[in-house]
PDB file of C-alpha atoms in Angstrom:
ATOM      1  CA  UNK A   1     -32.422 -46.081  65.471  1.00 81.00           C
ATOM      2  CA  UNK A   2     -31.971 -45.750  61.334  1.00 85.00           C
ATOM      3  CA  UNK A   3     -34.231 -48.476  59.479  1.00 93.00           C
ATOM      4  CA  UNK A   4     -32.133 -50.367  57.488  1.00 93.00           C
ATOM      5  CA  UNK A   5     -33.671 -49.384  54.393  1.00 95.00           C
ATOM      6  CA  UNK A   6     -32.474 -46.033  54.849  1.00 95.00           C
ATOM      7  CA  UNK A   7     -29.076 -46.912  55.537  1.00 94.00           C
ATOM      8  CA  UNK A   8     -28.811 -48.990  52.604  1.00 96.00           C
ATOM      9  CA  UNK A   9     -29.896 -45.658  50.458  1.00 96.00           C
ATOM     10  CA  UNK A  10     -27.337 -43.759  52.248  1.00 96.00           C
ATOM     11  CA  UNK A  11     -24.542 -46.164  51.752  1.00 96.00           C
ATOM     12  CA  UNK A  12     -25.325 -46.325  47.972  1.00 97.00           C
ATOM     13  CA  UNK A  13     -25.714 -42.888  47.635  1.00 97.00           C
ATOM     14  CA  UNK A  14     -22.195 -42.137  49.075  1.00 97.00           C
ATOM     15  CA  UNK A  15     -20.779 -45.485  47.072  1.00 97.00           C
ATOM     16  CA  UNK A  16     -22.194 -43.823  43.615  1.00 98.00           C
ATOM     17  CA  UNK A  17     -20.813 -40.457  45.249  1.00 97.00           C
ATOM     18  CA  UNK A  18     -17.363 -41.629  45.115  1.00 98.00           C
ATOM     19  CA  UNK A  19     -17.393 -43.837  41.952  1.00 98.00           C
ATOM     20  CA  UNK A  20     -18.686 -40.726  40.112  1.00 98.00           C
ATOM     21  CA  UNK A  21     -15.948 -38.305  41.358  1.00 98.00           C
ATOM     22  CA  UNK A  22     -13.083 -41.254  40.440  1.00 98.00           C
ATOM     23  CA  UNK A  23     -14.797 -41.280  37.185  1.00 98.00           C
ATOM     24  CA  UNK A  24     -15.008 -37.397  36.431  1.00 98.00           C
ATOM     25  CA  UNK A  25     -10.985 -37.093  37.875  1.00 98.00           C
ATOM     26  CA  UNK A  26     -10.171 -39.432  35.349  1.00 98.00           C
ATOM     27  CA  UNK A  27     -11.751 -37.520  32.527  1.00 98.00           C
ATOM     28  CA  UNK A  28      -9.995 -34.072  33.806  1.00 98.00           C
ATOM     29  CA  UNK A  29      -6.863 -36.028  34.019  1.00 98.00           C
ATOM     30  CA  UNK A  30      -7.230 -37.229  30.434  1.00 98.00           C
ATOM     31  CA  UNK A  31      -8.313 -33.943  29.209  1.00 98.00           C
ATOM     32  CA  UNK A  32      -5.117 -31.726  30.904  1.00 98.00           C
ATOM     33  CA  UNK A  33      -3.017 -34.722  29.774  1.00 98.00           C
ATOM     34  CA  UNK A  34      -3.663 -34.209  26.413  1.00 98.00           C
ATOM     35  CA  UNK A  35      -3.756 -30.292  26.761  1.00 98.00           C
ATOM     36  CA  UNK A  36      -0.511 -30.584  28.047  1.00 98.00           C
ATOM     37  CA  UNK A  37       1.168 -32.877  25.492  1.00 98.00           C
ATOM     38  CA  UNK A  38      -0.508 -30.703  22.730  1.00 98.00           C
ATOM     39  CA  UNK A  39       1.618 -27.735  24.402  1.00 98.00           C
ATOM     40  CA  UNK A  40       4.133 -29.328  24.408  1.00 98.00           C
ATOM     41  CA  UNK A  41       4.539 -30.568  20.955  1.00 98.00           C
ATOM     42  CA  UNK A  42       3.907 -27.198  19.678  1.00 98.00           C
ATOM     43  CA  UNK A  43       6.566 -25.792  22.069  1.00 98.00           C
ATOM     44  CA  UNK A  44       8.761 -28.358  20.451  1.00 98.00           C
ATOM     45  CA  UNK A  45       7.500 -27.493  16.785  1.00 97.00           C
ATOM     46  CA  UNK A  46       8.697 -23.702  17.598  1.00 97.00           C
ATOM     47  CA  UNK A  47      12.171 -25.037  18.937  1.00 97.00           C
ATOM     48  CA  UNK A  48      12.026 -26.736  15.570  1.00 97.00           C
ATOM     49  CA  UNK A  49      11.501 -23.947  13.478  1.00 96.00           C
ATOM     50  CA  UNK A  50      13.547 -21.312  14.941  1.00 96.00           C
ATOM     51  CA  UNK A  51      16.448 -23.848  14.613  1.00 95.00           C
ATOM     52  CA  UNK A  52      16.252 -23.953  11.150  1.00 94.00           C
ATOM     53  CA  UNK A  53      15.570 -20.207  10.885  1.00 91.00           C
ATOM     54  CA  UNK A  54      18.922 -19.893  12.699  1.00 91.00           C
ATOM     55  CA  UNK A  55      20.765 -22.447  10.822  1.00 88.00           C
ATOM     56  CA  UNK A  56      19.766 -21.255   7.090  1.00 86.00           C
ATOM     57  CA  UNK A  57      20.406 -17.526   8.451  1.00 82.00           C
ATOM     58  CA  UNK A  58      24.338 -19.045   9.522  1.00 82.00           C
ATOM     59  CA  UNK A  59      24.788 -21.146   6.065  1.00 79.00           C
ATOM     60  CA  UNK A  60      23.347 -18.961   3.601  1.00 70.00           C
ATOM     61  CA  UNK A  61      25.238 -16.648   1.301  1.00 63.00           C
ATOM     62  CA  UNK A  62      25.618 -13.261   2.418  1.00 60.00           C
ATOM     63  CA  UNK A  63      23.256 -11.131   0.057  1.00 57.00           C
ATOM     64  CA  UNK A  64      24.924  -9.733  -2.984  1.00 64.00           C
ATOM     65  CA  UNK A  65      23.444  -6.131  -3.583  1.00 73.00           C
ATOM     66  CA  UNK A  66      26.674  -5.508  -5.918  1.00 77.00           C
ATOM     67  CA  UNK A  67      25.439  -5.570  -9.448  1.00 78.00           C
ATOM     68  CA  UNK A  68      27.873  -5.942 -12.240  1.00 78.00           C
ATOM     69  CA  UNK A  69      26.096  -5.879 -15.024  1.00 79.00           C
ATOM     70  CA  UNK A  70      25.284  -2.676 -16.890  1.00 82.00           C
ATOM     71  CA  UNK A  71      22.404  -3.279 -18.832  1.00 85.00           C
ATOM     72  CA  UNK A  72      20.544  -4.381 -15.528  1.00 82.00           C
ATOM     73  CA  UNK A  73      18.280  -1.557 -14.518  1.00 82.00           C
ATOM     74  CA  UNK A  74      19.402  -1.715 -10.968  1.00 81.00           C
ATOM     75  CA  UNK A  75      23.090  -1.090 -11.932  1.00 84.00           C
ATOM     76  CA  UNK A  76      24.803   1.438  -9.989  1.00 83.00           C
ATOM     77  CA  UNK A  77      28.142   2.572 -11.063  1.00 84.00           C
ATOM     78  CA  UNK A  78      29.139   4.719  -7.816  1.00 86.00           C
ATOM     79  CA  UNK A  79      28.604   1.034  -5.832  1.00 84.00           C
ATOM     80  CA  UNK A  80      30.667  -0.821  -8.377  1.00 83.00           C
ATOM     81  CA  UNK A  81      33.539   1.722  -8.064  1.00 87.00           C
ATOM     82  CA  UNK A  82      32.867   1.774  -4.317  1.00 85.00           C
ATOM     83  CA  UNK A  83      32.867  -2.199  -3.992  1.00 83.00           C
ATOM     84  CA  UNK A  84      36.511  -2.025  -6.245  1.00 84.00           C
ATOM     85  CA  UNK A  85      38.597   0.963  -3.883  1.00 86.00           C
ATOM     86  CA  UNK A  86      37.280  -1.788  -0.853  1.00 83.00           C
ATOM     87  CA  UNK A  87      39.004  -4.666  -2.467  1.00 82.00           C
ATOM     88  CA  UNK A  88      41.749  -2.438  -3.277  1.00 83.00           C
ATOM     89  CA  UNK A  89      42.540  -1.172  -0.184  1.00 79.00           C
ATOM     90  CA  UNK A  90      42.911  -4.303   1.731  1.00 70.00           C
ATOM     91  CA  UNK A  91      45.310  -5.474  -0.705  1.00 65.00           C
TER      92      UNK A  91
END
């Protein structure tokens, strides 16, 4: 027969056993919890941008590399006359 004593040290040894494991779960919990909203807000941050990416790429101005001015350095007459038989033909 087990003296009482020790059953008393086993019982609180398995009692502060399984308050320490609820204890540590919860603190993993919290921890992947907040992992995974962190994820997930950055997931939504990259929706976010890519969105707006994608919607200033649709509604922006197509990119004028026509120049029309002659004293600009980047003026090229052969695109100019190019740009003008284009319009001309489709009319």
């Amino acid at each position: 027969m087990v003296s009482p004593t020790i059953n008393v040290v086993r019982y609180t040894a398995l009692a502060t056993g399984v308050l320490y494991g609820v204890a540590h779960r919860r603190t993993l919990q919290n921890r992947e919890n907040a992992k995974r909203e962190k994820h997930e807000i950055e997931r939504k941050e990259k929706l976010l941008e890519r969105a707006k990416d994608a919607w200033k790429a649709k509604n922006s101005p197509p990119a004028q590399d026509l120049i029309t001015n002659p004293d600009d350095p980047k003026f090229d007459l052969e695109k100019l006359v190019a740009h003008w038989e284009a319009q001309n033909a489709h009319h």
